[in-house]
Each structure stands twice: as C-alpha cells, then as structure tokens.
C-alpha cells in the first residue's frame, strides 16, 4: 500500500497547524464527477491523464487524517476545489487575513491586501507586489492574461502567438495596480492594427 502522499500531507498539515497560531483552517478537495465547466466546454481537461491509482488509493486516509487533526474538510459536487476556495476567500469577513496554500497559479488572481498565497513547493508567500515582480502583472489582471494565454493543462486554448510578455508589452495597463479586465482589453484591441491585437481580435475564445 503506497503511503508517500499520506506521509507528505500529514507532515505538511501538522506543520501548518503548529505555525498557524490557532487560526481557523479548512481543507478543500475536488469532489468526484464532472463540473459545470464540462457542460460549458466539452474539451475541458479532456487531455489530462487520470489520477494514478497509487495516489487515488491514498485519498481516503489523507481525508481521515485531515479530520483527525481537526481541519474541516469540504467537497462540493459540480464545482472544483478552486471555486470553493475562491468563494470562501471572497465571502470571508472583510477584516480577516487569509492565506491560500497551493501550487496552482490560478490562485494568484485572488491575492489582495488581505489575501496572500503560500507555495509549499517554493516555500514563498506571495503578496500583490511579489506577484507583480515575478509575473509582470498585478493579481487583479491575472484573469485577463489567463483568458488570452489559455490553460494547456485544462485544454483551454490561448491566442496562438501571444504570450504574457508580449501581451503586457502591448497593453502596459496590465502591469498597473488597477483593474484592466478582458472587456477593456478587447475594446482596446479593436482600435489597434498591431500583430498582437490582430491575433487577439481573430481568436475564438472559450470564456
């Protein structure tokens, strides 16, 4: 019986409990089955390989350990763990400070004055300025860039020939500490004849 994931997660959670100084902690897992995104876009995660059996077999003991340590565990059918975390973050008390522990770069869009993200692999805590330093954009504009860049791991196509660097060069508003959403970018692209803007205008989007 494989136990590597059980041991790794247990050590991580015990350290988290010790370092959290009594702060409330929740653990969120993806529920079984498809989510609403698959109904919207049939190719969503179509090319992602299934979870290896040796890892899947460790999910039940990992969840049992979470409960034994005293961490509430949340799984909601029809949505992903990402959605639950985003909802919990956005609906938490406005004077609360929140730390998201994950390696998923999609969570950078949630970083704010009261939300930070800790990467357990990099052992780095990201605030707004560190997101800006590492990626060239502030958290509130991560979603705009993800729409254009796509997400290959989820089989969501981006605009071919346009990467984050070329996008920010074309639209420096993305690197400013204020929102520049996808509608603002698309409206701006309509008035430009540059290569990047033409590629953006001619792309078929999955939003």
Short mmCIF file of the C-alpha atoms (twelve columns), coordinates in Angstrom:
data_MODEL
# 
_entry.id   MODEL 
# 
loop_
_atom_site.group_PDB 
_atom_site.id 
_atom_site.type_symbol 
_atom_site.label_atom_id 
_atom_site.label_alt_id 
_atom_site.label_comp_id 
_atom_site.label_asym_id 
_atom_site.label_seq_id 
_atom_site.Cartn_x 
_atom_site.Cartn_y 
_atom_site.Cartn_z 
_atom_site.pdbx_PDB_model_num 
ATOM 1   C CA . UNK A 1   0.000   0.000  0.000   1 
ATOM 2   C CA . UNK A 2   1.616   3.332  -1.077  1 
ATOM 3   C CA . UNK A 3   1.943   5.843  1.762   1 
ATOM 4   C CA . UNK A 4   4.116   8.619  0.328   1 
ATOM 5   C CA . UNK A 5   1.274   11.103 -0.177  1 
ATOM 6   C CA . UNK A 6   -0.198  10.299 3.242   1 
ATOM 7   C CA . UNK A 7   3.109   10.976 4.948   1 
ATOM 8   C CA . UNK A 8   3.792   14.133 2.972   1 
ATOM 9   C CA . UNK A 9   0.358   15.644 3.524   1 
ATOM 10  C CA . UNK A 10  0.347   14.691 7.216   1 
ATOM 11  C CA . UNK A 11  3.684   16.392 7.820   1 
ATOM 12  C CA . UNK A 12  2.536   19.472 5.913   1 
ATOM 13  C CA . UNK A 13  -0.734  19.726 7.830   1 
ATOM 14  C CA . UNK A 14  0.909   19.220 11.215  1 
ATOM 15  C CA . UNK A 15  3.420   21.956 10.438  1 
ATOM 16  C CA . UNK A 16  0.595   24.173 9.244   1 
ATOM 17  C CA . UNK A 17  -1.336  23.651 12.455  1 
ATOM 18  C CA . UNK A 18  1.754   24.420 14.527  1 
ATOM 19  C CA . UNK A 19  2.580   27.582 12.578  1 
ATOM 20  C CA . UNK A 20  -0.964  28.918 12.246  1 
ATOM 21  C CA . UNK A 21  -1.174  30.025 15.885  1 
ATOM 22  C CA . UNK A 22  -4.773  28.921 16.301  1 
ATOM 23  C CA . UNK A 23  -6.099  30.477 13.098  1 
ATOM 24  C CA . UNK A 24  -9.039  28.566 11.559  1 
ATOM 25  C CA . UNK A 25  -8.035  26.270 8.695   1 
ATOM 26  C CA . UNK A 26  -10.154 24.485 6.109   1 
ATOM 27  C CA . UNK A 27  -9.052  21.819 3.629   1 
ATOM 28  C CA . UNK A 28  -10.773 21.621 0.246   1 
ATOM 29  C CA . UNK A 29  -10.815 18.674 -2.156  1 
ATOM 30  C CA . UNK A 30  -12.266 18.227 -5.626  1 
ATOM 31  C CA . UNK A 31  -15.458 16.161 -5.496  1 
ATOM 32  C CA . UNK A 32  -15.955 13.181 -7.787  1 
ATOM 33  C CA . UNK A 33  -17.581 13.693 -11.161 1 
ATOM 34  C CA . UNK A 34  -17.711 16.432 -13.747 1 
ATOM 35  C CA . UNK A 35  -18.180 20.115 -13.015 1 
ATOM 36  C CA . UNK A 36  -20.253 22.808 -14.691 1 
ATOM 37  C CA . UNK A 37  -17.234 23.733 -16.829 1 
ATOM 38  C CA . UNK A 38  -17.505 20.477 -18.750 1 
ATOM 39  C CA . UNK A 39  -21.083 21.402 -19.636 1 
ATOM 40  C CA . UNK A 40  -19.908 24.761 -20.962 1 
ATOM 41  C CA . UNK A 41  -16.862 23.433 -22.825 1 
ATOM 42  C CA . UNK A 42  -16.762 19.722 -23.660 1 
ATOM 43  C CA . UNK A 43  -12.976 19.687 -24.155 1 
ATOM 44  C CA . UNK A 44  -12.293 20.976 -20.642 1 
ATOM 45  C CA . UNK A 45  -9.489  18.852 -19.148 1 
ATOM 46  C CA . UNK A 46  -10.062 16.313 -21.921 1 
ATOM 47  C CA . UNK A 47  -6.339  15.653 -22.336 1 
ATOM 48  C CA . UNK A 48  -5.479  15.470 -18.661 1 
ATOM 49  C CA . UNK A 49  -4.433  11.949 -17.624 1 
ATOM 50  C CA . UNK A 50  -6.389  10.329 -14.771 1 
ATOM 51  C CA . UNK A 51  -5.023  10.361 -11.246 1 
ATOM 52  C CA . UNK A 52  -2.594  7.431  -10.726 1 
ATOM 53  C CA . UNK A 53  -4.105  4.560  -8.747  1 
ATOM 54  C CA . UNK A 54  -1.340  4.701  -6.132  1 
ATOM 55  C CA . UNK A 55  -2.295  8.315  -5.398  1 
ATOM 56  C CA . UNK A 56  -6.046  7.780  -5.592  1 
ATOM 57  C CA . UNK A 57  -5.781  4.945  -3.057  1 
ATOM 58  C CA . UNK A 58  -4.318  7.379  -0.534  1 
ATOM 59  C CA . UNK A 59  -7.144  9.936  -0.720  1 
ATOM 60  C CA . UNK A 60  -9.354  8.252  1.875   1 
ATOM 61  C CA . UNK A 61  -6.625  8.008  4.565   1 
ATOM 62  C CA . UNK A 62  -5.500  11.577 3.776   1 
ATOM 63  C CA . UNK A 63  -9.044  12.850 4.330   1 
ATOM 64  C CA . UNK A 64  -9.353  10.841 7.540   1 
ATOM 65  C CA . UNK A 65  -6.137  12.396 8.821   1 
ATOM 66  C CA . UNK A 66  -7.419  15.886 7.995   1 
ATOM 67  C CA . UNK A 67  -10.498 15.268 10.118  1 
ATOM 68  C CA . UNK A 68  -8.469  13.668 12.912  1 
ATOM 69  C CA . UNK A 69  -6.221  16.724 13.104  1 
ATOM 70  C CA . UNK A 70  -9.355  18.853 13.392  1 
ATOM 71  C CA . UNK A 71  -9.481  20.556 9.998   1 
ATOM 72  C CA . UNK A 72  -12.919 20.921 8.397   1 
ATOM 73  C CA . UNK A 73  -12.927 19.198 5.019   1 
ATOM 74  C CA . UNK A 74  -15.062 20.497 2.152   1 
ATOM 75  C CA . UNK A 75  -16.068 18.774 -1.100  1 
ATOM 76  C CA . UNK A 76  -18.924 20.094 -3.239  1 
ATOM 77  C CA . UNK A 77  -20.244 18.232 -6.267  1 
ATOM 78  C CA . UNK A 78  -20.454 20.109 -9.556  1 
ATOM 79  C CA . UNK A 79  -17.715 22.610 -8.742  1 
ATOM 80  C CA . UNK A 80  -13.960 22.400 -8.268  1 
ATOM 81  C CA . UNK A 81  -11.958 22.956 -5.119  1 
ATOM 82  C CA . UNK A 82  -10.715 26.177 -6.771  1 
ATOM 83  C CA . UNK A 83  -14.284 27.503 -6.880  1 
ATOM 84  C CA . UNK A 84  -14.870 26.700 -3.220  1 
ATOM 85  C CA . UNK A 85  -11.630 28.384 -2.179  1 
ATOM 86  C CA . UNK A 86  -12.395 31.465 -4.285  1 
ATOM 87  C CA . UNK A 87  -15.909 31.698 -2.822  1 
ATOM 88  C CA . UNK A 88  -14.668 31.276 0.750   1 
ATOM 89  C CA . UNK A 89  -11.982 33.894 0.170   1 
ATOM 90  C CA . UNK A 90  -14.334 36.446 -1.360  1 
ATOM 91  C CA . UNK A 91  -17.075 35.995 1.231   1 
ATOM 92  C CA . UNK A 92  -14.873 35.915 4.339   1 
ATOM 93  C CA . UNK A 93  -15.080 38.779 6.802   1 
ATOM 94  C CA . UNK A 94  -13.546 41.830 5.168   1 
ATOM 95  C CA . UNK A 95  -11.206 42.488 8.091   1 
ATOM 96  C CA . UNK A 96  -9.836  38.931 8.060   1 
ATOM 97  C CA . UNK A 97  -6.414  37.962 6.732   1 
ATOM 98  C CA . UNK A 98  -6.354  34.860 4.521   1 
ATOM 99  C CA . UNK A 99  -3.552  32.604 3.316   1 
ATOM 100 C CA . UNK A 100 -4.187  30.176 0.462   1 
ATOM 101 C CA . UNK A 101 -1.765  27.248 0.423   1 
ATOM 102 C CA . UNK A 102 -1.450  25.888 -3.099  1 
ATOM 103 C CA . UNK A 103 0.851   25.488 -6.083  1 
ATOM 104 C CA . UNK A 104 -1.925  26.422 -8.542  1 
ATOM 105 C CA . UNK A 105 -1.035  29.682 -10.272 1 
ATOM 106 C CA . UNK A 106 -4.723  30.403 -10.917 1 
ATOM 107 C CA . UNK A 107 -4.954  31.496 -7.279  1 
ATOM 108 C CA . UNK A 108 -2.681  34.471 -7.897  1 
ATOM 109 C CA . UNK A 109 -5.762  36.355 -9.082  1 
ATOM 110 C CA . UNK A 110 -7.154  36.184 -5.520  1 
ATOM 111 C CA . UNK A 111 -4.133  37.837 -3.891  1 
ATOM 112 C CA . UNK A 112 -5.008  41.230 -2.443  1 
ATOM 113 C CA . UNK A 113 -4.295  43.484 0.517   1 
ATOM 114 C CA . UNK A 114 -5.889  40.870 2.794   1 
ATOM 115 C CA . UNK A 115 -5.163  37.659 0.839   1 
ATOM 116 C CA . UNK A 116 -1.761  36.059 0.316   1 
ATOM 117 C CA . UNK A 117 -0.758  32.776 -1.277  1 
ATOM 118 C CA . UNK A 118 1.825   30.376 0.078   1 
ATOM 119 C CA . UNK A 119 3.530   27.921 -2.281  1 
ATOM 120 C CA . UNK A 120 4.608   24.860 -0.260  1 
ATOM 121 C CA . UNK A 121 6.990   23.740 -3.020  1 
ATOM 122 C CA . UNK A 122 8.722   27.095 -3.448  1 
ATOM 123 C CA . UNK A 123 8.266   27.986 0.248   1 
ATOM 124 C CA . UNK A 124 7.358   31.508 -0.848  1 
ATOM 125 C CA . UNK A 125 4.459   33.664 0.331   1 
ATOM 126 C CA . UNK A 126 3.075   35.843 -2.447  1 
ATOM 127 C CA . UNK A 127 1.579   39.254 -1.815  1 
ATOM 128 C CA . UNK A 128 0.486   41.689 -4.536  1 
ATOM 129 C CA . UNK A 129 3.938   43.127 -5.099  1 
ATOM 130 C CA . UNK A 130 5.631   39.734 -5.313  1 
ATOM 131 C CA . UNK A 131 3.071   38.581 -7.891  1 
ATOM 132 C CA . UNK A 132 3.834   41.731 -9.852  1 
ATOM 133 C CA . UNK A 133 7.593   41.204 -9.529  1 
ATOM 134 C CA . UNK A 134 7.502   37.579 -10.657 1 
ATOM 135 C CA . UNK A 135 4.860   37.731 -13.385 1 
ATOM 136 C CA . UNK A 136 4.862   41.338 -14.529 1 
ATOM 137 C CA . UNK A 137 1.196   41.873 -13.653 1 
ATOM 138 C CA . UNK A 138 -0.833  42.612 -10.550 1 
ATOM 139 C CA . UNK A 139 -3.243  39.956 -9.232  1 
ATOM 140 C CA . UNK A 140 -6.388  41.752 -10.396 1 
ATOM 141 C CA . UNK A 141 -5.228  41.363 -14.006 1 
ATOM 142 C CA . UNK A 142 -4.189  37.691 -13.844 1 
ATOM 143 C CA . UNK A 143 -7.596  36.562 -15.116 1 
ATOM 144 C CA . UNK A 144 -7.358  38.835 -18.174 1 
ATOM 145 C CA . UNK A 145 -3.976  37.351 -19.043 1 
ATOM 146 C CA . UNK A 146 -5.205  33.801 -18.481 1 
ATOM 147 C CA . UNK A 147 -8.048  34.318 -20.952 1 
ATOM 148 C CA . UNK A 148 -5.545  35.348 -23.621 1 
ATOM 149 C CA . UNK A 149 -2.800  32.898 -22.638 1 
ATOM 150 C CA . UNK A 150 -5.143  29.949 -22.160 1 
ATOM 151 C CA . UNK A 151 -4.511  26.969 -19.905 1 
ATOM 152 C CA . UNK A 152 -2.932  23.990 -21.628 1 
ATOM 153 C CA . UNK A 153 -3.293  21.777 -18.563 1 
ATOM 154 C CA . UNK A 154 -7.074  22.265 -18.773 1 
ATOM 155 C CA . UNK A 155 -7.175  22.026 -22.598 1 
ATOM 156 C CA . UNK A 156 -8.269  25.652 -22.893 1 
ATOM 157 C CA . UNK A 157 -6.637  27.171 -25.979 1 
ATOM 158 C CA . UNK A 158 -4.959  30.546 -25.767 1 
ATOM 159 C CA . UNK A 159 -4.311  33.045 -28.524 1 
ATOM 160 C CA . UNK A 160 -1.622  31.423 -30.648 1 
ATOM 161 C CA . UNK A 161 1.450   33.638 -30.906 1 
ATOM 162 C CA . UNK A 162 0.603   35.800 -27.879 1 
ATOM 163 C CA . UNK A 163 2.314   35.150 -24.552 1 
ATOM 164 C CA . UNK A 164 2.187   37.042 -21.284 1 
ATOM 165 C CA . UNK A 165 5.287   39.104 -22.063 1 
ATOM 166 C CA . UNK A 166 4.085   40.227 -25.487 1 
ATOM 167 C CA . UNK A 167 0.626   40.891 -24.055 1 
ATOM 168 C CA . UNK A 168 1.937   43.137 -21.280 1 
ATOM 169 C CA . UNK A 169 4.221   44.931 -23.750 1 
ATOM 170 C CA . UNK A 170 1.221   45.640 -25.990 1 
ATOM 171 C CA . UNK A 171 -1.044  46.576 -23.083 1 
ATOM 172 C CA . UNK A 172 1.083   48.077 -20.270 1 
ATOM 173 C CA . UNK A 173 -2.139  48.765 -18.370 1 
ATOM 174 C CA . UNK A 174 -1.948  45.124 -17.279 1 
ATOM 175 C CA . UNK A 175 1.132   45.868 -15.195 1 
ATOM 176 C CA . UNK A 176 -0.530  48.753 -13.337 1 
ATOM 177 C CA . UNK A 177 -2.082  48.376 -9.903  1 
ATOM 178 C CA . UNK A 178 -5.641  48.789 -11.152 1 
ATOM 179 C CA . UNK A 179 -8.114  46.520 -12.954 1 
ATOM 180 C CA . UNK A 180 -7.793  46.045 -16.709 1 
ATOM 181 C CA . UNK A 181 -10.388 43.369 -17.404 1 
ATOM 182 C CA . UNK A 182 -10.942 41.335 -20.554 1 
ATOM 183 C CA . UNK A 183 -13.673 43.671 -21.844 1 
ATOM 184 C CA . UNK A 184 -11.348 46.666 -21.500 1 
ATOM 185 C CA . UNK A 185 -8.599  44.774 -23.317 1 
ATOM 186 C CA . UNK A 186 -10.891 43.641 -26.128 1 
ATOM 187 C CA . UNK A 187 -12.245 47.167 -26.574 1 
ATOM 188 C CA . UNK A 188 -8.688  48.481 -26.772 1 
ATOM 189 C CA . UNK A 189 -7.648  45.753 -29.227 1 
ATOM 190 C CA . UNK A 190 -10.403 46.728 -31.681 1 
ATOM 191 C CA . UNK A 191 -8.728  50.086 -32.276 1 
ATOM 192 C CA . UNK A 192 -5.235  48.691 -32.934 1 
ATOM 193 C CA . UNK A 193 -3.606  47.312 -36.050 1 
ATOM 194 C CA . UNK A 194 -0.621  45.652 -34.376 1 
ATOM 195 C CA . UNK A 195 0.183   41.956 -34.822 1 
ATOM 196 C CA . UNK A 196 -0.726  41.121 -31.219 1 
ATOM 197 C CA . UNK A 197 -4.061  42.941 -31.377 1 
ATOM 198 C CA . UNK A 198 -4.975  41.336 -34.698 1 
ATOM 199 C CA . UNK A 199 -4.301  37.882 -33.237 1 
ATOM 200 C CA . UNK A 200 -6.461  38.745 -30.239 1 
ATOM 201 C CA . UNK A 201 -9.308  40.051 -32.406 1 
ATOM 202 C CA . UNK A 202 -9.339  36.979 -34.655 1 
ATOM 203 C CA . UNK A 203 -9.218  34.337 -31.910 1 
ATOM 204 C CA . UNK A 204 -12.214 32.193 -30.967 1 
ATOM 205 C CA . UNK A 205 -12.459 32.362 -27.204 1 
ATOM 206 C CA . UNK A 206 -13.549 29.914 -24.526 1 
ATOM 207 C CA . UNK A 207 -14.744 32.100 -21.650 1 
# 
